[in-house]
PDB file of C-alpha atoms in Angstrom:
ATOM      1  CA  SER A   1      73.241 106.160  92.622  1.00 42.00           C
ATOM      2  CA  GLN A   2      72.886 102.487  90.844  1.00 48.00           C
ATOM      3  CA  GLN A   3      71.462 102.441  87.369  1.00 59.00           C
ATOM      4  CA  GLY A   4      72.583  98.973  86.696  1.00 68.00           C
ATOM      5  CA  GLU A   5      71.395  96.232  88.264  1.00 81.00           C
ATOM      6  CA  GLU A   6      73.061  92.608  87.810  1.00 85.00           C
ATOM      7  CA  ASP A   7      71.709  89.143  88.199  1.00 87.00           C
ATOM      8  CA  PRO A   8      71.846  86.778  89.717  1.00 92.00           C
ATOM      9  CA  GLN A   9      73.670  88.260  92.801  1.00 91.00           C
ATOM     10  CA  ALA A  10      75.597  85.057  92.830  1.00 94.00           C
ATOM     11  CA  LEU A  11      76.517  82.256  90.646  1.00 96.00           C
ATOM     12  CA  SER A  12      78.161  78.965  90.828  1.00 97.00           C
ATOM     13  CA  ILE A  13      79.308  76.682  88.410  1.00 97.00           C
ATOM     14  CA  GLN A  14      81.642  73.881  87.513  1.00 97.00           C
ATOM     15  CA  GLU A  15      84.936  74.565  85.579  1.00 97.00           C
ATOM     16  CA  GLY A  16      84.351  74.002  81.848  1.00 97.00           C
ATOM     17  CA  GLU A  17      80.568  75.231  82.042  1.00 97.00           C
ATOM     18  CA  ASN A  18      79.982  78.537  80.657  1.00 97.00           C
ATOM     19  CA  ALA A  19      78.578  81.763  83.083  1.00 97.00           C
ATOM     20  CA  THR A  20      76.251  84.251  82.100  1.00 97.00           C
ATOM     21  CA  MET A  21      75.835  87.423  84.168  1.00 96.00           C
ATOM     22  CA  ASN A  22      72.608  90.017  83.544  1.00 96.00           C
ATOM     23  CA  CYS A  23      72.394  93.965  83.696  1.00 95.00           C
ATOM     24  CA  SER A  24      69.612  96.030  83.544  1.00 94.00           C
ATOM     25  CA  TYR A  25      69.383  99.819  83.246  1.00 92.00           C
ATOM     26  CA  LYS A  26      67.241 102.626  83.197  1.00 90.00           C
ATOM     27  CA  THR A  27      67.912 105.673  80.919  1.00 88.00           C
ATOM     28  CA  SER A  28      69.541 105.975  77.697  1.00 89.00           C
ATOM     29  CA  ILE A  29      73.205 105.416  77.411  1.00 90.00           C
ATOM     30  CA  ASN A  30      76.469 106.159  75.424  1.00 91.00           C
ATOM     31  CA  ASN A  31      78.094 102.910  76.050  1.00 92.00           C
ATOM     32  CA  LEU A  32      78.333 100.051  78.700  1.00 94.00           C
ATOM     33  CA  GLN A  33      80.949  98.054  80.311  1.00 95.00           C
ATOM     34  CA  TRP A  34      82.125  95.158  82.188  1.00 97.00           C
ATOM     35  CA  TYR A  35      84.877  95.084  84.901  1.00 97.00           C
ATOM     36  CA  ARG A  36      86.179  92.140  86.916  1.00 97.00           C
ATOM     37  CA  GLN A  37      86.833  92.513  90.896  1.00 96.00           C
ATOM     38  CA  ASN A  38      88.995  89.923  92.201  1.00 95.00           C
ATOM     39  CA  SER A  39      88.526  89.281  95.907  1.00 91.00           C
ATOM     40  CA  GLY A  40      89.765  92.352  98.095  1.00 87.00           C
ATOM     41  CA  ARG A  41      91.090  94.227  94.965  1.00 91.00           C
ATOM     42  CA  GLY A  42      90.445  96.951  92.468  1.00 93.00           C
ATOM     43  CA  LEU A  43      88.044  96.443  89.554  1.00 95.00           C
ATOM     44  CA  VAL A  44      89.545  95.730  86.148  1.00 96.00           C
ATOM     45  CA  HIS A  45      88.186  96.501  83.051  1.00 95.00           C
ATOM     46  CA  LEU A  46      87.017  93.807  80.541  1.00 97.00           C
ATOM     47  CA  ILE A  47      85.265  95.054  77.693  1.00 96.00           C
ATOM     48  CA  LEU A  48      83.220  97.681  76.342  1.00 95.00           C
ATOM     49  CA  ILE A  49      79.950  97.819  74.380  1.00 96.00           C
ATOM     50  CA  ARG A  50      78.648 100.970  72.378  1.00 94.00           C
ATOM     51  CA  SER A  51      74.962 101.820  72.374  1.00 94.00           C
ATOM     52  CA  ASN A  52      74.843 101.191  68.670  1.00 95.00           C
ATOM     53  CA  GLU A  53      76.515  97.811  68.790  1.00 97.00           C
ATOM     54  CA  ARG A  54      74.464  94.306  69.658  1.00 97.00           C
ATOM     55  CA  GLU A  55      77.317  91.958  70.420  1.00 98.00           C
ATOM     56  CA  LYS A  56      80.683  92.124  71.110  1.00 97.00           C
ATOM     57  CA  HIS A  57      83.769  89.787  71.811  1.00 96.00           C
ATOM     58  CA  SER A  58      86.895  89.327  73.597  1.00 96.00           C
ATOM     59  CA  GLY A  59      88.499  85.916  74.138  1.00 97.00           C
ATOM     60  CA  ARG A  60      86.129  83.850  76.294  1.00 97.00           C
ATOM     61  CA  LEU A  61      84.226  86.690  76.755  1.00 98.00           C
ATOM     62  CA  ARG A  62      81.032  87.372  74.663  1.00 98.00           C
ATOM     63  CA  VAL A  63      78.801  91.034  75.614  1.00 98.00           C
ATOM     64  CA  THR A  64      75.637  91.372  73.985  1.00 98.00           C
ATOM     65  CA  LEU A  65      73.483  94.701  74.335  1.00 97.00           C
ATOM     66  CA  ASP A  66      69.544  95.064  73.435  1.00 97.00           C
ATOM     67  CA  THR A  67      69.014  99.053  74.082  1.00 95.00           C
ATOM     68  CA  SER A  68      65.322  98.144  73.608  1.00 95.00           C
ATOM     69  CA  LYS A  69      64.962  96.278  76.777  1.00 95.00           C
ATOM     70  CA  LYS A  70      67.687  98.247  78.455  1.00 95.00           C
ATOM     71  CA  SER A  71      70.031  95.105  79.321  1.00 96.00           C
ATOM     72  CA  SER A  72      73.115  93.385  78.584  1.00 97.00           C
ATOM     73  CA  SER A  73      74.352  90.235  79.237  1.00 97.00           C
ATOM     74  CA  LEU A  74      78.076  88.832  79.687  1.00 98.00           C
ATOM     75  CA  LEU A  75      78.889  85.215  78.798  1.00 98.00           C
ATOM     76  CA  ILE A  76      81.958  83.775  80.025  1.00 98.00           C
ATOM     77  CA  THR A  77      82.718  80.346  77.832  1.00 98.00           C
ATOM     78  CA  ALA A  78      84.491  77.503  79.372  1.00 97.00           C
ATOM     79  CA  SER A  79      85.272  79.033  82.759  1.00 97.00           C
ATOM     80  CA  ARG A  80      88.000  78.256  84.913  1.00 97.00           C
ATOM     81  CA  ALA A  81      88.578  78.435  88.656  1.00 97.00           C
ATOM     82  CA  ALA A  82      90.546  81.718  87.678  1.00 96.00           C
ATOM     83  CA  ASP A  83      87.494  83.057  86.819  1.00 97.00           C
ATOM     84  CA  THR A  84      86.097  83.292  90.414  1.00 97.00           C
ATOM     85  CA  ALA A  85      85.434  87.012  90.520  1.00 97.00           C
ATOM     86  CA  SER A  86      82.786  89.798  91.453  1.00 96.00           C
ATOM     87  CA  TYR A  87      81.817  91.241  87.766  1.00 96.00           C
ATOM     88  CA  PHE A  88      80.320  94.330  87.519  1.00 95.00           C
ATOM     89  CA  CYS A  89      78.176  96.455  84.798  1.00 95.00           C
ATOM     90  CA  ALA A  90      78.679 100.362  84.395  1.00 94.00           C
ATOM     91  CA  THR A  91      76.996 102.398  81.987  1.00 92.00           C
ATOM     92  CA  ASP A  92      77.918 105.425  80.769  1.00 87.00           C
ATOM     93  CA  LEU A  93      74.942 107.619  80.662  1.00 80.00           C
ATOM     94  CA  ASN A  94      74.007 110.471  77.722  1.00 67.00           C
ATOM     95  CA  ASN A  95      73.888 113.330  80.557  1.00 61.00           C
ATOM     96  CA  ALA A  96      76.289 112.111  83.234  1.00 61.00           C
ATOM     97  CA  GLY A  97      79.324 113.653  82.009  1.00 64.00           C
ATOM     98  CA  ASN A  98      82.431 111.757  82.679  1.00 72.00           C
ATOM     99  CA  MET A  99      81.045 109.366  85.368  1.00 83.00           C
ATOM    100  CA  LEU A 100      79.905 106.054  85.379  1.00 89.00           C
ATOM    101  CA  THR A 101      77.415 104.405  87.117  1.00 89.00           C
ATOM    102  CA  PHE A 102      78.218 100.907  88.354  1.00 91.00           C
ATOM    103  CA  GLY A 103      75.617  98.062  89.156  1.00 89.00           C
ATOM    104  CA  GLY A 104      75.691  95.903  92.492  1.00 89.00           C
ATOM    105  CA  GLY A 105      77.860  93.059  90.992  1.00 93.00           C
ATOM    106  CA  THR A 106      77.563  89.211  90.485  1.00 94.00           C
ATOM    107  CA  ARG A 107      79.533  87.167  92.482  1.00 95.00           C
ATOM    108  CA  LEU A 108      80.999  84.265  90.596  1.00 97.00           C
ATOM    109  CA  MET A 109      82.425  81.359  91.947  1.00 97.00           C
ATOM    110  CA  VAL A 110      83.820  78.432  89.469  1.00 97.00           C
ATOM    111  CA  LYS A 111      84.260  75.381  91.094  1.00 96.00           C
ATOM    112  CA  PRO A 112      87.493  72.822  89.909  1.00 92.00           C
TER     113      PRO A 112
ATOM    114  CA  ASP B   1     100.702 100.029  81.126  1.00 68.00           C
ATOM    115  CA  VAL B   2      98.650 102.546  82.844  1.00 69.00           C
ATOM    116  CA  LYS B   3      98.541 102.751  86.691  1.00 90.00           C
ATOM    117  CA  VAL B   4      96.872 104.078  89.486  1.00 95.00           C
ATOM    118  CA  THR B   5      98.436 103.841  92.860  1.00 96.00           C
ATOM    119  CA  GLN B   6      96.558 104.082  96.096  1.00 96.00           C
ATOM    120  CA  SER B   7      99.178 104.257  98.912  1.00 89.00           C
ATOM    121  CA  SER B   8      98.047 101.824 101.438  1.00 91.00           C
ATOM    122  CA  ARG B   9      96.403  98.066 100.872  1.00 93.00           C
ATOM    123  CA  TYR B  10      95.348  98.275 104.627  1.00 96.00           C
ATOM    124  CA  LEU B  11      95.037 100.975 107.125  1.00 97.00           C
ATOM    125  CA  VAL B  12      93.636 100.787 110.973  1.00 98.00           C
ATOM    126  CA  LYS B  13      92.734 104.267 112.411  1.00 97.00           C
ATOM    127  CA  ARG B  14      91.094 105.702 115.636  1.00 98.00           C
ATOM    128  CA  THR B  15      88.173 106.966 115.713  1.00 98.00           C
ATOM    129  CA  GLY B  16      88.429 110.838 115.860  1.00 97.00           C
ATOM    130  CA  GLU B  17      91.684 110.620 113.703  1.00 97.00           C
ATOM    131  CA  LYS B  18      92.131 112.857 110.680  1.00 97.00           C
ATOM    132  CA  VAL B  19      92.769 110.339 107.681  1.00 97.00           C
ATOM    133  CA  PHE B  20      94.521 110.576 104.264  1.00 97.00           C
ATOM    134  CA  LEU B  21      93.949 108.113 101.591  1.00 97.00           C
ATOM    135  CA  GLU B  22      96.309 109.045  98.979  1.00 97.00           C
ATOM    136  CA  CYS B  23      95.819 108.243  95.066  1.00 97.00           C
ATOM    137  CA  VAL B  24      98.115 108.791  92.308  1.00 97.00           C
ATOM    138  CA  GLN B  25      97.930 108.220  88.634  1.00 95.00           C
ATOM    139  CA  ASP B  26     100.377 108.258  85.817  1.00 92.00           C
ATOM    140  CA  MET B  27      98.485 108.551  82.891  1.00 88.00           C
ATOM    141  CA  ASP B  28      97.613 112.650  82.774  1.00 89.00           C
ATOM    142  CA  HIS B  29      94.140 111.776  82.865  1.00 90.00           C
ATOM    143  CA  GLU B  30      91.968 114.860  84.185  1.00 91.00           C
ATOM    144  CA  ASN B  31      88.866 112.760  85.708  1.00 93.00           C
ATOM    145  CA  MET B  32      89.806 110.897  88.734  1.00 95.00           C
ATOM    146  CA  PHE B  33      86.943 109.216  91.477  1.00 96.00           C
ATOM    147  CA  TRP B  34      86.818 108.251  94.861  1.00 97.00           C
ATOM    148  CA  TYR B  35      84.272 105.534  95.689  1.00 96.00           C
ATOM    149  CA  ARG B  36      83.803 103.131  99.025  1.00 96.00           C
ATOM    150  CA  GLN B  37      82.518  99.776  98.572  1.00 95.00           C
ATOM    151  CA  ASP B  38      80.726  97.815 101.100  1.00 93.00           C
ATOM    152  CA  PRO B  39      78.939  94.320 101.290  1.00 88.00           C
ATOM    153  CA  GLY B  40      75.374  94.554  99.915  1.00 84.00           C
ATOM    154  CA  LEU B  41      75.722  98.420  99.024  1.00 85.00           C
ATOM    155  CA  GLY B  42      77.816  98.264  95.523  1.00 87.00           C
ATOM    156  CA  LEU B  43      80.177 101.136  94.966  1.00 91.00           C
ATOM    157  CA  ARG B  44      79.027 104.319  96.028  1.00 92.00           C
ATOM    158  CA  LEU B  45      80.684 107.762  94.645  1.00 93.00           C
ATOM    159  CA  ILE B  46      82.200 109.960  97.498  1.00 96.00           C
ATOM    160  CA  TYR B  47      84.036 112.492  95.464  1.00 96.00           C
ATOM    161  CA  PHE B  48      85.280 112.996  91.963  1.00 94.00           C
ATOM    162  CA  SER B  49      87.445 115.472  90.349  1.00 95.00           C
ATOM    163  CA  TYR B  50      87.603 116.594  86.700  1.00 92.00           C
ATOM    164  CA  ASP B  51      90.429 119.060  86.659  1.00 91.00           C
ATOM    165  CA  VAL B  52      93.377 120.037  88.757  1.00 93.00           C
ATOM    166  CA  LYS B  53      91.565 122.040  92.120  1.00 90.00           C
ATOM    167  CA  MET B  54      88.041 121.083  90.866  1.00 92.00           C
ATOM    168  CA  LYS B  55      85.985 118.515  93.182  1.00 94.00           C
ATOM    169  CA  GLU B  56      82.406 117.650  92.926  1.00 93.00           C
ATOM    170  CA  LYS B  57      80.091 115.638  95.836  1.00 94.00           C
ATOM    171  CA  GLY B  58      79.300 112.306  95.159  1.00 92.00           C
ATOM    172  CA  ASP B  59      76.583 110.268  96.374  1.00 91.00           C
ATOM    173  CA  ILE B  60      77.732 110.360 100.024  1.00 95.00           C
ATOM    174  CA  PRO B  61      80.158 112.988 100.578  1.00 96.00           C
ATOM    175  CA  GLU B  62      79.529 113.391 104.280  1.00 96.00           C
ATOM    176  CA  GLY B  63      82.498 113.177 106.459  1.00 96.00           C
ATOM    177  CA  TYR B  64      84.771 113.135 103.742  1.00 98.00           C
ATOM    178  CA  SER B  65      86.739 115.933 101.799  1.00 97.00           C
ATOM    179  CA  VAL B  66      89.203 115.889  98.880  1.00 97.00           C
ATOM    180  CA  SER B  67      91.980 117.443  97.492  1.00 97.00           C
ATOM    181  CA  ARG B  68      93.343 118.013  93.934  1.00 97.00           C
ATOM    182  CA  GLU B  69      96.569 120.262  93.912  1.00 96.00           C
ATOM    183  CA  LYS B  70      98.408 118.299  91.244  1.00 95.00           C
ATOM    184  CA  LYS B  71      96.730 116.319  88.491  1.00 94.00           C
ATOM    185  CA  GLU B  72      98.237 113.346  89.322  1.00 95.00           C
ATOM    186  CA  ARG B  73      97.222 113.297  92.958  1.00 97.00           C
ATOM    187  CA  PHE B  74      93.794 112.849  94.205  1.00 97.00           C
ATOM    188  CA  SER B  75      93.645 112.602  98.023  1.00 97.00           C
ATOM    189  CA  LEU B  76      90.392 111.521 100.034  1.00 98.00           C
ATOM    190  CA  ILE B  77      90.604 113.054 103.682  1.00 98.00           C
ATOM    191  CA  LEU B  78      88.460 112.022 106.610  1.00 97.00           C
ATOM    192  CA  GLU B  79      88.313 114.981 108.975  1.00 94.00           C
ATOM    193  CA  SER B  80      87.213 112.820 111.794  1.00 97.00           C
ATOM    194  CA  ALA B  81      87.497 108.899 111.229  1.00 98.00           C
ATOM    195  CA  SER B  82      84.026 106.918 112.777  1.00 98.00           C
ATOM    196  CA  THR B  83      83.858 103.316 113.007  1.00 98.00           C
ATOM    197  CA  ASN B  84      80.833 103.591 110.321  1.00 97.00           C
ATOM    198  CA  GLN B  85      83.522 104.818 107.716  1.00 98.00           C
ATOM    199  CA  THR B  86      85.115 101.267 108.182  1.00 98.00           C
ATOM    200  CA  SER B  87      85.269 100.086 104.327  1.00 97.00           C
ATOM    201  CA  MET B  88      87.324  99.370 101.125  1.00 97.00           C
ATOM    202  CA  TYR B  89      87.867 102.567  99.599  1.00 97.00           C
ATOM    203  CA  LEU B  90      88.741 102.813  95.739  1.00 97.00           C
ATOM    204  CA  CYS B  91      90.180 105.121  93.662  1.00 97.00           C
ATOM    205  CA  ALA B  92      89.974 105.566  89.699  1.00 96.00           C
ATOM    206  CA  SER B  93      90.843 107.460  87.044  1.00 94.00           C
ATOM    207  CA  ARG B  94      89.083 107.982  83.707  1.00 91.00           C
ATOM    208  CA  TRP B  95      90.604 107.421  80.089  1.00 83.00           C
ATOM    209  CA  ASN B  96      89.096 107.598  77.157  1.00 81.00           C
ATOM    210  CA  TYR B  97      85.783 105.497  77.850  1.00 82.00           C
ATOM    211  CA  GLY B  98      86.302 103.872  81.160  1.00 89.00           C
ATOM    212  CA  TYR B  99      88.409 103.641  84.518  1.00 93.00           C
ATOM    213  CA  THR B 100      91.466 102.185  85.411  1.00 94.00           C
ATOM    214  CA  PHE B 101      90.884 101.690  88.899  1.00 96.00           C
ATOM    215  CA  GLY B 102      93.997 101.237  92.246  1.00 96.00           C
ATOM    216  CA  SER B 103      94.147  98.392  94.489  1.00 95.00           C
ATOM    217  CA  GLY B 104      92.021  99.502  97.011  1.00 96.00           C
ATOM    218  CA  THR B 105      92.441 100.419 100.287  1.00 96.00           C
ATOM    219  CA  ARG B 106      90.920  98.423 103.224  1.00 97.00           C
ATOM    220  CA  LEU B 107      90.668 100.716 106.137  1.00 98.00           C
ATOM    221  CA  THR B 108      89.033  99.717 109.531  1.00 98.00           C
ATOM    222  CA  VAL B 109      88.298 102.235 112.221  1.00 98.00           C
ATOM    223  CA  VAL B 110      88.589 101.320 115.700  1.00 97.00           C
TER     224      VAL B 110
END
C-alpha cells in the first residue's frame, strides 16, 4: 500500500532551472529515501534522510524533511536533460520491519 | 559495486504458461522483494522474503508464488500467466537502509 504521495505527478522544466518535488506521508517514519528511475529501468537510490534530520545535501540534490507536517521535498538544482526520469519517495516506517513503502512518483522532464 | 540481476529484460509469454522470473543478488542480503509496476498504480509489492525458505505475501500476491531456496536467489512464479499480468516486474534486495533494484523485466502475456 502506498504511504507516500508525490506531487506534482509530472513536471516539465528547462535545462538550468531548479526542480522541486514533494512527498507527503501519513505515519511515523524511521527515515525517508528518494529514488530515481530512468524509463524502463529499475530504481536507483539517491539519498536518505533520517527522521531526526531536517536537511541533507548530495551534489545537486537537496532534501528536506518536516516531520511535523509529514512531508519531504527533493530539490534538484541546475537541472540537466540527463535528470529526466521519475523520482519516488520511499518511507521506512517504524512498524514495517524491513519494508519500504513507495509513493506514486513524479515524472520529471528537463528540456534542453 | 552491489548488484541485483534479473535474468530477462523483456519476456513474451502465452496465456496459461508457467513463467519464472529470476532475481539474483551478490550482497548476501537477507531481505528480497518482488514488485510490479503499472502506469498510474506505482510500485505494488507482490511478495517478499526475509531469509532462505521464508516468504511473506505483499499487497497483490494472487496469481503469483515465490521460491527462495538459496540466499542469493529469489524467484517469482506466475503459475498460469494471464494478460492482466502484463507488467514491469522489479526485484530488489535490502542493504542497511535502502534497496538495490534490478533492471526490471518487462513481461508481456499474449
